[in-house]
Coordinates of C-alpha atoms and ligand atoms in Angstrom, one line a residue:
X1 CA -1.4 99.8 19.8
X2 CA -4.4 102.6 19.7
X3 CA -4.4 104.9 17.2
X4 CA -6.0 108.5 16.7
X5 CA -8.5 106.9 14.1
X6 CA -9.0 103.5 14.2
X7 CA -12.1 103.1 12.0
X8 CA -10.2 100.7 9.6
X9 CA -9.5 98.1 12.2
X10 CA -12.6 98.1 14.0
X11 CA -14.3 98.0 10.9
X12 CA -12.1 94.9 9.5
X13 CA -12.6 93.0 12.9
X14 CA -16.6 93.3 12.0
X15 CA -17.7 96.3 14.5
X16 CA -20.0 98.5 13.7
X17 CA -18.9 101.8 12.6
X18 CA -20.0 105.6 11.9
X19 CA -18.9 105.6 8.8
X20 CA -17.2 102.9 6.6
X21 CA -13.4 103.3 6.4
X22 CA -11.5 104.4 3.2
X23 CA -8.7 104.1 1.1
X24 CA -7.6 103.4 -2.3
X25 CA -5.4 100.2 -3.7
X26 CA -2.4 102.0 -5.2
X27 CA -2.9 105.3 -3.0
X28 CA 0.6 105.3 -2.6
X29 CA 1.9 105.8 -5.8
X30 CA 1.6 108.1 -9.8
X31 CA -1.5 109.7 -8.6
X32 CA 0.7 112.0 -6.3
X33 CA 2.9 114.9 -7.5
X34 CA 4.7 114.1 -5.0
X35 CA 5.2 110.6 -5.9
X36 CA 6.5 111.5 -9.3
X37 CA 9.3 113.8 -7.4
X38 CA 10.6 111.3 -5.3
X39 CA 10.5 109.0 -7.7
X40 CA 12.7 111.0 -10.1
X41 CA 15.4 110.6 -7.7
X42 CA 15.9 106.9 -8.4
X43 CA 17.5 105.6 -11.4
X44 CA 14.5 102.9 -11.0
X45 CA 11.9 101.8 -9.4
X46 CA 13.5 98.8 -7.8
X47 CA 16.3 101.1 -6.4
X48 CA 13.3 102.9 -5.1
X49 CA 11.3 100.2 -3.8
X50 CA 14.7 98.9 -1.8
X51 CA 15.9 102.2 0.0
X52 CA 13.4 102.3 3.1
X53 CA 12.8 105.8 4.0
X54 CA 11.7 106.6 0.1
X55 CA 9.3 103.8 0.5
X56 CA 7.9 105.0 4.3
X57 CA 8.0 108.5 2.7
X58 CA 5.7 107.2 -0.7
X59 CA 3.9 105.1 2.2
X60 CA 2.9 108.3 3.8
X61 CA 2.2 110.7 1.1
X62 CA -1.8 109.5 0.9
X63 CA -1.9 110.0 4.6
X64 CA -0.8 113.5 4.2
X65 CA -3.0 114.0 0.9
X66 CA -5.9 112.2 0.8
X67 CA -6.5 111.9 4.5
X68 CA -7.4 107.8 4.1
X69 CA -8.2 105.3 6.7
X70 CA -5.6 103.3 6.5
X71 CA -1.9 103.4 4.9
X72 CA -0.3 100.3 2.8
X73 CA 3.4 100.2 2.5
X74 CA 4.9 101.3 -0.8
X75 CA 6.6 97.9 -2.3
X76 CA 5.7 95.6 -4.8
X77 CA 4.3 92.2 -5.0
X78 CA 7.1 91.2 -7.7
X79 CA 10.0 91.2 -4.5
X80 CA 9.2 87.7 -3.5
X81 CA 10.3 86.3 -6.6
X82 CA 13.1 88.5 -6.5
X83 CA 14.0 87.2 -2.7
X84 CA 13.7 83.3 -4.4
X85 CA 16.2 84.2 -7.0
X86 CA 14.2 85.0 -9.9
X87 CA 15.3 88.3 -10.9
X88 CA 12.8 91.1 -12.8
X89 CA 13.0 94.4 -14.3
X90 CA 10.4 97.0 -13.8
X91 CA 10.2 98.2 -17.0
X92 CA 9.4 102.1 -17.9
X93 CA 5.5 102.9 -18.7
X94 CA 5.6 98.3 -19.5
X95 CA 6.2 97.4 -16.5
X96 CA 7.5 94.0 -15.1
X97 CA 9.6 91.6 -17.0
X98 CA 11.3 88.7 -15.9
X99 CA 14.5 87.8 -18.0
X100 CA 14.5 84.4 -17.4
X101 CA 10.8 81.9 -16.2
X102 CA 10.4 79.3 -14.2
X103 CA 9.5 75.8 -16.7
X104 CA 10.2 73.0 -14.7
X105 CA 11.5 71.1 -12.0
X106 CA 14.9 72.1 -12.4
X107 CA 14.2 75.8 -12.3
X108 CA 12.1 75.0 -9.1
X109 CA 14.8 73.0 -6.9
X110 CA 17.3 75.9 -7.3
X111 CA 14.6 78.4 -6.0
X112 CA 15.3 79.4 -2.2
X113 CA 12.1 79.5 -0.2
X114 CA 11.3 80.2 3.3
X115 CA 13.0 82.1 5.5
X116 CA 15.8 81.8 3.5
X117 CA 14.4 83.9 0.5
X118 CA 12.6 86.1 2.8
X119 CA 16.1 87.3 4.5
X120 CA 16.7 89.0 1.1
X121 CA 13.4 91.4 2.2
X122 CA 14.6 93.0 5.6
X123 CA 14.5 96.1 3.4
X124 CA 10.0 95.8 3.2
X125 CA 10.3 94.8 7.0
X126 CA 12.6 98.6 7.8
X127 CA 10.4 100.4 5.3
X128 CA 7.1 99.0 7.5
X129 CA 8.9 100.5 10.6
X130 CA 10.5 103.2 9.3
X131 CA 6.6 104.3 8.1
X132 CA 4.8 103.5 11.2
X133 CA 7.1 105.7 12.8
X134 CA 6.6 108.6 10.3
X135 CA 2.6 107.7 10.6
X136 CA 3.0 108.3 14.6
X137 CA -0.1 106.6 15.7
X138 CA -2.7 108.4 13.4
X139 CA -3.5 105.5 11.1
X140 CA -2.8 101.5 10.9
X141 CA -1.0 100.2 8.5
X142 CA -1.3 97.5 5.8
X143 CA 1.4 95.0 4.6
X144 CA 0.8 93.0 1.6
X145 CA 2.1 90.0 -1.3
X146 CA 0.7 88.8 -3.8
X147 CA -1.0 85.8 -3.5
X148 CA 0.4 82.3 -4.5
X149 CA -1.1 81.6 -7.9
X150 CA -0.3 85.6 -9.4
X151 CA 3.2 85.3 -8.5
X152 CA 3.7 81.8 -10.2
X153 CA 1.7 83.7 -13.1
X154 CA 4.7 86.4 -13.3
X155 CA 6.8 83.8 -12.8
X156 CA 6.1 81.5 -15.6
X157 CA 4.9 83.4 -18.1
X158 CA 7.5 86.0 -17.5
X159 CA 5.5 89.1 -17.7
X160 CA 1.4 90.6 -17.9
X161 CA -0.3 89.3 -20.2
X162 CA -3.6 89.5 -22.2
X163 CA -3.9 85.5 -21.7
X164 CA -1.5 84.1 -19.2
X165 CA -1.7 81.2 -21.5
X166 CA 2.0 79.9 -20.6
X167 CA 1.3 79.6 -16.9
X168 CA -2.7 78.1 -17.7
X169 CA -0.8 75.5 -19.5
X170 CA 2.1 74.7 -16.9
X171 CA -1.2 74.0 -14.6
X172 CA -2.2 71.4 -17.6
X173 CA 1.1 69.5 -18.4
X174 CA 3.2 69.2 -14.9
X175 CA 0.4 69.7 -12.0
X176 CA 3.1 68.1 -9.8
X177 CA 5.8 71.0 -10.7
X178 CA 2.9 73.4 -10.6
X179 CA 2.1 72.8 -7.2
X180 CA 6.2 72.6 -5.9
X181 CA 6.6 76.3 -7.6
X182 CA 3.3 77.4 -5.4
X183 CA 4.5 75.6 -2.3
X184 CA 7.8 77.5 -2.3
X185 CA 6.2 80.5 -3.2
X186 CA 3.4 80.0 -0.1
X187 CA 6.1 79.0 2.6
X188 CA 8.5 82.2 1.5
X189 CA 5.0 84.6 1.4
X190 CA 4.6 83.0 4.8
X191 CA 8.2 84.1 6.1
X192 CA 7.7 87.0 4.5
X193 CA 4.4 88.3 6.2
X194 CA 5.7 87.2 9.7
X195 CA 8.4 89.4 9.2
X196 CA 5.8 92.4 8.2
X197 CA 3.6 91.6 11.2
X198 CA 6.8 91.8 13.6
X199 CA 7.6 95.4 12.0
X200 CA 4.3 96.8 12.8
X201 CA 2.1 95.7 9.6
X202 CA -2.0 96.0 11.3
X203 CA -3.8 94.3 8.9
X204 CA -2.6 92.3 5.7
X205 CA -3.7 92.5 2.1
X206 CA -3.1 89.1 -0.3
X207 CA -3.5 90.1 -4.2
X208 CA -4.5 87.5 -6.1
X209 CA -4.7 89.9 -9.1
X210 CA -4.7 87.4 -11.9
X211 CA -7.7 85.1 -10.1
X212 CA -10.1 85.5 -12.4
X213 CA -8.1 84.0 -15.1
X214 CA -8.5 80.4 -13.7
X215 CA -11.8 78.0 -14.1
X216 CA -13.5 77.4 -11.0
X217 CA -11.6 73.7 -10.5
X218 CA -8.4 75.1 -11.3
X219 CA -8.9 78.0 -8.8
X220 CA -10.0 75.7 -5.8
X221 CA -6.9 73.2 -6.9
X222 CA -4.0 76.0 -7.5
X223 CA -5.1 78.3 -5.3
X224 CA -7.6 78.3 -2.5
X225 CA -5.3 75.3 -0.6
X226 CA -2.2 77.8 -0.8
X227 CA -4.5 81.0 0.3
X228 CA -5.3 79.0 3.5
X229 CA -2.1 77.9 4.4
X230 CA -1.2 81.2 4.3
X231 CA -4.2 82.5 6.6
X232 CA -4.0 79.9 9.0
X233 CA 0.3 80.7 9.4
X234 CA -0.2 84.1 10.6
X235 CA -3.7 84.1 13.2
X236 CA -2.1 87.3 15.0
X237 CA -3.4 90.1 12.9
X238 CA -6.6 90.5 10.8
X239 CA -6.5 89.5 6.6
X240 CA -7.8 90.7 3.4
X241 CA -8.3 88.6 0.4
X242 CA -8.7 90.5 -2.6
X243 CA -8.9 88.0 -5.7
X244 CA -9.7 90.1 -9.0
X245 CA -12.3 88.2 -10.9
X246 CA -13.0 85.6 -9.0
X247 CA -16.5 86.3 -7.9
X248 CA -17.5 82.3 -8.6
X249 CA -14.5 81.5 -5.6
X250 CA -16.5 83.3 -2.8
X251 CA -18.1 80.4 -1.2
X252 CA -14.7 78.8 -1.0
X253 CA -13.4 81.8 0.9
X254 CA -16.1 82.1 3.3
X255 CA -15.1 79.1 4.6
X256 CA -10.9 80.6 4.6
X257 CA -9.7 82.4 8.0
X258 CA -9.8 86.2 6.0
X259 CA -12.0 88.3 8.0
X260 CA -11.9 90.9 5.0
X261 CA -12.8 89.9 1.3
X262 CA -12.3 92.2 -1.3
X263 CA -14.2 92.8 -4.0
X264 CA -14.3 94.1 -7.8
X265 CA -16.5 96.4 -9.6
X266 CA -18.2 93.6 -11.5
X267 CA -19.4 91.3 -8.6
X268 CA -22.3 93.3 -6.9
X269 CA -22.5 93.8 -2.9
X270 CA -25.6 91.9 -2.8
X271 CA -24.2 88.9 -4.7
X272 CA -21.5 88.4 -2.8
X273 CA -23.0 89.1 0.5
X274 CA -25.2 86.0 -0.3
X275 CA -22.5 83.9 -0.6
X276 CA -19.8 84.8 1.8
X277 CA -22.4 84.7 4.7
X278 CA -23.2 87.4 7.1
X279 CA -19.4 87.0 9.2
X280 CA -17.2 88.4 6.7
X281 CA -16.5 92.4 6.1
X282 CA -17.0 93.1 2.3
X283 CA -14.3 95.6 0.7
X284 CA -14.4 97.8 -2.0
X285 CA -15.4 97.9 -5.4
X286 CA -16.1 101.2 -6.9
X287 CA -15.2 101.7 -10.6
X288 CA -11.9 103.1 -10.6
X289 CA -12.8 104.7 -14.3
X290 CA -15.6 106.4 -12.1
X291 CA -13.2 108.6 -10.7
X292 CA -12.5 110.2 -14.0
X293 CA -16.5 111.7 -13.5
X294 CA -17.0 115.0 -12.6
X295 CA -16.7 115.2 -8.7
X296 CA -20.3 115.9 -7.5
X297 CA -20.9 112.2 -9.5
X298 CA -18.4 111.0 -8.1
X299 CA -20.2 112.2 -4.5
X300 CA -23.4 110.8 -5.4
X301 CA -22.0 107.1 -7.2
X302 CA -19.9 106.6 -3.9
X303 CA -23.2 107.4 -1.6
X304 CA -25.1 104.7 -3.4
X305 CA -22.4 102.4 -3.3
X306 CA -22.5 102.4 0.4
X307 CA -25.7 102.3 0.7
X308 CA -26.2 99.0 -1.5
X309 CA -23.5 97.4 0.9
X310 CA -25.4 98.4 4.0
X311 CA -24.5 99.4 7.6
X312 CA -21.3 98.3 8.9
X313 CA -19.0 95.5 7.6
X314 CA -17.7 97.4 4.9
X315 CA -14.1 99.5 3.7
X316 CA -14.7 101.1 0.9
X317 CA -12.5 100.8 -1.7
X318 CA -11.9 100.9 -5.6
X319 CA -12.6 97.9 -7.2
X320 CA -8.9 97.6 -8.6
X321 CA -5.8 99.8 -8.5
X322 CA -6.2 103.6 -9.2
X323 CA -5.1 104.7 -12.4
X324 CA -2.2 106.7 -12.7
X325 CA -3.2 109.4 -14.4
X326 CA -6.8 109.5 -12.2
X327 CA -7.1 113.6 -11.5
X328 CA -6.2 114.3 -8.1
X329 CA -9.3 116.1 -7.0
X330 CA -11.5 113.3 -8.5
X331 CA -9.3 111.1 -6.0
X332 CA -10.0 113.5 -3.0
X333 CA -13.5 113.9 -3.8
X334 CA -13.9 109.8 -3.8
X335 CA -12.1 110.0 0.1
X336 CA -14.4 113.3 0.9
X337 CA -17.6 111.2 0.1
X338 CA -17.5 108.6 2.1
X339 CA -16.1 110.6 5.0
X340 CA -19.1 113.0 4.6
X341 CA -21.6 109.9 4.3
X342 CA -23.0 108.8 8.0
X343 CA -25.5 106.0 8.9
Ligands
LIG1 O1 -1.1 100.1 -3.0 C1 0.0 100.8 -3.0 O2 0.0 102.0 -3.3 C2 1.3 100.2 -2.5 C3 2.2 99.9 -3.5 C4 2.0 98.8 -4.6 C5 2.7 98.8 -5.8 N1 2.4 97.7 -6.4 C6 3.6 99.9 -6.3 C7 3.9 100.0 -7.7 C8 1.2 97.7 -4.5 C9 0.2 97.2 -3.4 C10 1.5 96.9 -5.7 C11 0.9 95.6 -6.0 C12 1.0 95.0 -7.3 N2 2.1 95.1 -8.1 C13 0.1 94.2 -7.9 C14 -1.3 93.8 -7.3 C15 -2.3 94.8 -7.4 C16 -2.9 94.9 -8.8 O3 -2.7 96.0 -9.3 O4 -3.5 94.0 -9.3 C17 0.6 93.8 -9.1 C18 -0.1 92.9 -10.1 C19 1.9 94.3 -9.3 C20 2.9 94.1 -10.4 C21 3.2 95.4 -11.0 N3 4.0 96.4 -10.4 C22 2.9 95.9 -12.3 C23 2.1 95.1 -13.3 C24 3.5 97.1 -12.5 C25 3.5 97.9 -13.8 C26 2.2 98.5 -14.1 C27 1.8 99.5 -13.0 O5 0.8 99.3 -12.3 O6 2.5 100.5 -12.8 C28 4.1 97.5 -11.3 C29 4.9 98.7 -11.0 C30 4.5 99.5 -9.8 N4 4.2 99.0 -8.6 C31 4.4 100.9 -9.7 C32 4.0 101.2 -8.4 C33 3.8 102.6 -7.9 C34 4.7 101.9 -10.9 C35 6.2 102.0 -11.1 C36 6.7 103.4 -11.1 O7 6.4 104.2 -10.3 O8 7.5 103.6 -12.0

């Protein structure tokens, strides 16, 4: 497949570029008026998320917009548990909450995993297709899940939270359920992805948003073993790790099969350079509360940012999701920037 502008892909395969790439984690989404009317027409947001030309529609909107790099499919991390029969509600300006949690053994052996749960997705893989129809060859396009250890996170402690102190301690007292729940979890993400990659997906995302909430040990134990599995499953298309928080885990994933590792705003280009090594491409990790400066900042924080990451193996990025109520032309100014900035 060659597309019009094909910056993000040669840019995640290491090239040397121009220009970095853009886009924004949660492009596709509140930030857009236009997300908020199509949106309306749903009595919810699951309804939404399972009817495939809304999603390729929301998928597209930041194309349209913003004029990104790259477009990631509108979905939700919180569908695989769904497909493994753990039901959740998106709840209105909360936001997820799972009515009944995983907390032991027997909750696990009734889980479906594989492709077995991930047969209850098809609607991700059509909404993948249906958008890289409507994206006609402009842009690639992302697919994504969440990575192992967040998903048991929503799955045992039911919902955000401040602490995640009921799935830390699941880790503590039954290691051996612990790792079942993230085996079934990895096999299905697997399923899952293969399924994304055969609908057109160009590139893969893994959010590991909850990383940074486990010790160093812990994170090489619970998760790093699962986040390989997962990269050496699917060799065909290139992968992004982006593991909030977790800056003391980049050694271990400079030795994982991601050729993109993203980055937050609190773990500096320089720092992590030095420990990922000079193979990987570095994404991100502007301040997504430095989009609410006034635009000509904005123009000159983004300008530095690039230039402490350096010529060529770098997307730029926020650091973490865009907030939802981010003004517009702040957003477009962030996209402008970098697309103005040349080496
Ligand atoms: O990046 C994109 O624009 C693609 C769509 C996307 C959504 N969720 C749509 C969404 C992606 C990539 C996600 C990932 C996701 N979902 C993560 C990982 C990234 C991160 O932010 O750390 C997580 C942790 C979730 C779980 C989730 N989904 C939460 C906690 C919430 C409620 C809070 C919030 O951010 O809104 C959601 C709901 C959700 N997912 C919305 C959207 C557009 C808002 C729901 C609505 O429109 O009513």
């Amino acid at each position: 497949m060659t597309y019009q502008n094909d910056l993000f892909l040669r840019a995640a395969r290491g090239e040397k570029t121009e220009r970095p790439p853009v886009w924004l984690m949660r492009q596709a989404g509140r930030i857009l008026p236009q997300y908020r009317e199509l949106r309306a027409k749903f009595p919810d947001f699951k309804a939404f998320v399972k009817t495939p030309h809304a999603a390729a529609e929301a998928t597209v909107q930041p194309v349209d917009e913003l004029g990104v790099d790259a477009a990631i499919v509108f979905s939700d991390i919180l569908v695989v548990p769904e497909a493994m029969g753990l039901n959740y509600e998106m709840i209105e300006a909360k936001g997820p909450k799972f009515p009944k949690v995983i907390t032991g053994p027997k909750d696990i052996d009734i889980l479906l995993d594989g492709d077995a749960a991930a047969a209850h997705l098809v609607y991700v893989w059509d909404a993948i297709a249906e958008s890289k129809k409507r994206i006609d060859g402009r842009i690639p396009l992302i697919g994504f899940a969440g990575a192992p250890w967040t998903i048991f996170a929503y799955m045992t402690e039911g919902s955000g939270s401040k602490t995640f102190s009921v799935a830390r301690r699941m880790l503590y007292q039954q290691p051996e359920a612990s790792h079942a729940l993230l085996q079934k979890i990895t096999t299905t993400t697997i399923a899952y992805l293969k399924g994304q990659i055969a609908a057109g997906a160009d590139l893969l995302q893994i959010f590991d948003s909850w990383a940074g909430e486990l010790s160093p040990e812990q994170y090489r134990t619970f998760a790093v073993p699962y986040l390989r599995q997962i990269a050496e499953a699917l060799p065909e298309i290139p992968k992004t790790i982006f593991a909030k928080g977790a800056w003391f885990a980049l050694e271990d994933f400079s030795e994982l099969p991601y050729q993109v590792v993203g980055l937050d705003w609190n773990t500096p280009a320089a720092f992590a350079r030095a420990r990922v090594g000079t193979e990987q491409v570095l994404q991100g990790n502007f301040d997504p509360c430095g989009l609410y400066a006034p635009p000509a900042d904005i123009e000159r924080n983004v300008h530095e940012m690039i230039r402490q990451f350096g010529p060529g193996k770098h997307i730029v990025n926020l650091g973490h999701g865009v907030y939802p109520d981010t003004p517009l032309d702040n957003v477009k100014a962030f996209v402008q920037a970098v697309k103005g900035f040349s080496w």
